[in-house]
C-alpha positions in Angstrom: -14.8 10.4 -4.9 -14.2 8.0 -2.0 -13.5 4.3 -2.6 -15.7 2.4 -0.2 -14.9 -1.0 1.4 -16.7 -2.9 4.1 -14.8 -1.5 7.1 -12.8 1.4 5.6 -13.0 4.0 2.9 -10.2 5.4 0.9 -10.0 9.1 0.2 -7.5 11.5 -1.3 -4.7 12.6 1.0 -5.2 15.8 2.8 -2.5 18.2 4.0 -3.9 17.6 7.5 -2.9 13.9 7.2 0.8 14.7 6.7 1.9 14.9 10.3 0.5 11.4 10.9 2.2 10.1 7.8 5.5 11.7 8.8 5.3 10.3 12.3 4.8 6.8 11.0 7.6 7.0 8.4 10.0 8.2 11.1 9.3 5.1 13.3 12.2 2.7 12.9 10.0 -0.4 13.6 7.6 0.6 10.7 10.4 1.0 8.2 12.1 -2.3 9.3 8.8 -4.1 8.6 8.4 -2.5 5.1 12.0 -2.6 3.8 13.4 -0.2 1.4 15.4 3.0 2.0 14.4 5.5 4.5 15.8 8.7 5.9 14.2 10.7 8.7 11.6 13.1 7.1 11.0 16.7 8.3 7.7 18.5 8.2 9.1 20.6 5.4 10.1 17.6 3.3 6.7 16.0 4.0 4.9 19.2 2.9 6.9 19.2 -0.4 6.2 15.5 -0.9 2.5 16.3 -0.5 2.6 19.1 -3.0 4.2 16.8 -5.6 1.9 14.0 -4.9 -1.4 15.9 -5.4 -0.2 17.1 -8.9 0.8 13.6 -10.1 -1.7 11.5 -12.0 0.6 8.5 -12.4 0.9 8.0 -8.6 -2.2 7.8 -6.5 -1.8 7.9 -2.7 -4.9 7.4 -0.6 -5.7 7.7 3.1 -7.4 4.7 4.8 -10.2 5.8 7.1 -12.3 3.6 9.4 -16.0 3.7 8.5 -16.8 3.0 12.2 -15.2 6.1 13.7 -13.6 8.2 10.9 -10.2 7.6 12.3 -7.2 7.5 9.9 -5.7 4.0 10.0 -3.1 4.1 7.3 -2.4 4.7 3.6 -2.5 2.7 0.4 -1.2 3.6 -3.0 -1.1 2.8 -6.7 2.2 4.2 -8.1 4.2 4.1 -11.3 1.0 3.6 -13.2 1.8 2.5 -16.8 -1.3 3.4 -18.7 -0.2 1.6 -21.9 0.6 -1.8 -20.2 -2.1 -1.3 -17.6 0.3 -2.1 -14.7 0.8 -0.3 -11.3 2.8 -0.9 -8.1 0.8 -0.9 -4.9 1.7 -0.8 -1.2 0.0 -0.4 2.1 0.9 0.7 5.6 -1.3 0.7 8.7 -0.5 3.3 11.4 0.0 1.7 14.8 -0.9 -1.6 16.4 -4.4 -0.4 17.2 -5.3 -0.7 13.5 -3.9 -4.1 12.9 -5.9 -7.3 13.2 -9.2 -5.6 12.5 -9.5 -6.4 8.8 -8.6 -2.8 7.7 -5.6 -3.9 5.7 -7.5 -6.6 3.8 -10.4 -4.3 3.1 -8.0 -1.6 1.9 -6.1 -3.9 -0.5 -9.4 -5.3 -1.8 -10.8 -1.8 -2.3 -7.7 -0.6 -4.2 -7.9 -3.8 -6.3 -11.5 -3.1 -7.2 -10.8 0.5 -8.1 -7.7 -0.4 -10.1 -9.3 -3.2 -12.1 -12.9 -2.0 -12.4 -12.5 1.8 -12.6 -9.0 2.4 -14.0 -9.0 -0.6 -16.2 -5.6 -1.9 -15.0 -4.6 -5.5 -15.7 -1.9 -6.1 -13.1 -0.9 -4.7 -9.7 2.6 -5.5 -8.4 4.1 -5.2 -5.0 7.0 -6.3 -2.8 7.4 -7.7 0.7 10.5 -8.0 2.8 11.0 -11.7 3.7 10.5 -11.1 7.5 7.1 -9.4 7.1 4.8 -12.4 7.8 1.7 -10.2 8.3 2.0 -8.7 4.8 2.6 -12.2 3.3 -0.6 -13.5 4.8 -2.5 -10.3 3.8 -1.6 -10.4 0.1 -2.2 -14.2 -0.1 -5.7 -13.8 1.4 -6.4 -11.1 -1.3 -5.4 -13.4 -4.1 -1.9 -12.1 -4.8 0.9 -14.6 -5.9 4.6 -14.6 -5.2 6.2 -14.4 -8.6 9.8 -14.2 -7.6 12.4 -13.4 -5.0 15.1 -10.7 -5.2 17.8 -12.3 -3.2 19.4 -10.1 -0.5 17.8 -7.0 -2.0 17.1 -5.1 1.2 19.8 -4.0 3.7 18.6 -3.3 7.2 20.2 -3.5 10.6 23.5 -4.8 9.4 22.3 -7.6 7.2 20.6 -8.4 3.8 17.1 -9.7 3.4 15.3 -11.2 0.4 12.4 -9.2 -1.1 9.4 -11.1 -2.4 7.9 -9.9 -5.7 4.1 -10.3 -5.6 1.3 -9.5 -8.0 -2.3 -9.9 -8.8 -4.0 -10.0 -12.2 -7.4 -8.7 -13.2 -8.4 -12.3 -14.0 -7.3 -13.4 -10.4 -9.5 -10.6 -9.0 -12.4 -11.7 -11.2 -12.2 -15.2 -9.7 -12.2 -14.1 -6.1 -14.3 -10.9 -6.1 -17.5 -12.8 -5.5 -16.1 -14.5 -2.4 -14.9 -11.3 -0.7 
C-alpha cells in the first residue's frame, strides 16, 4: 500500500533505493543539517541495515517519491513505535537541493501524519531538530508541530555543541488542521 499525498507518495523502501540513501547519509552537509551521530556507511552496512529494517514492525521507513516524475526525493520514517502509549518518533530527509522548496517535505510530513493518526491510531508523533536547521523548523511549524522543549548543547558537530529542539504533534492538533491542508 502506498501512502498518497498531493505531490508525493510514500512507499516501502526497496533494496534498489539503498545506494541513494547511502550516498545521502555520507554527505557531510546533510548530516550537519540533521544533527546526531554519523559514521560513513559502506554498501555492506547499508544492505544489512535494509535487511533489519524490512523485518521490523516497530520502525517504519518509507521512500518519498514525486508523483510528477516518479523520482525518489527522500525518506520519512515512524520509528520506535510504542503501540501501548500510541507514540512514535518521526524524521524526514530530502535528497539534494533539487527536491527542496517544491513542497515535497511538507506533503511527506502531512502524509505520514495522516497515516499515523488515521490508519495506525497513534496519538502523538515526536521529532527533534538541531537549532541551526531553519528549514526544518519552518516545515514542522507549517505542519502543526509544536516545540515542547530544548535539549541544551545536546548535539556535537564541527567542534561545538548545539541545542536540539524537541517537537511533537498530537492527533487533536492534526484534527484541527487537516481540513486546511
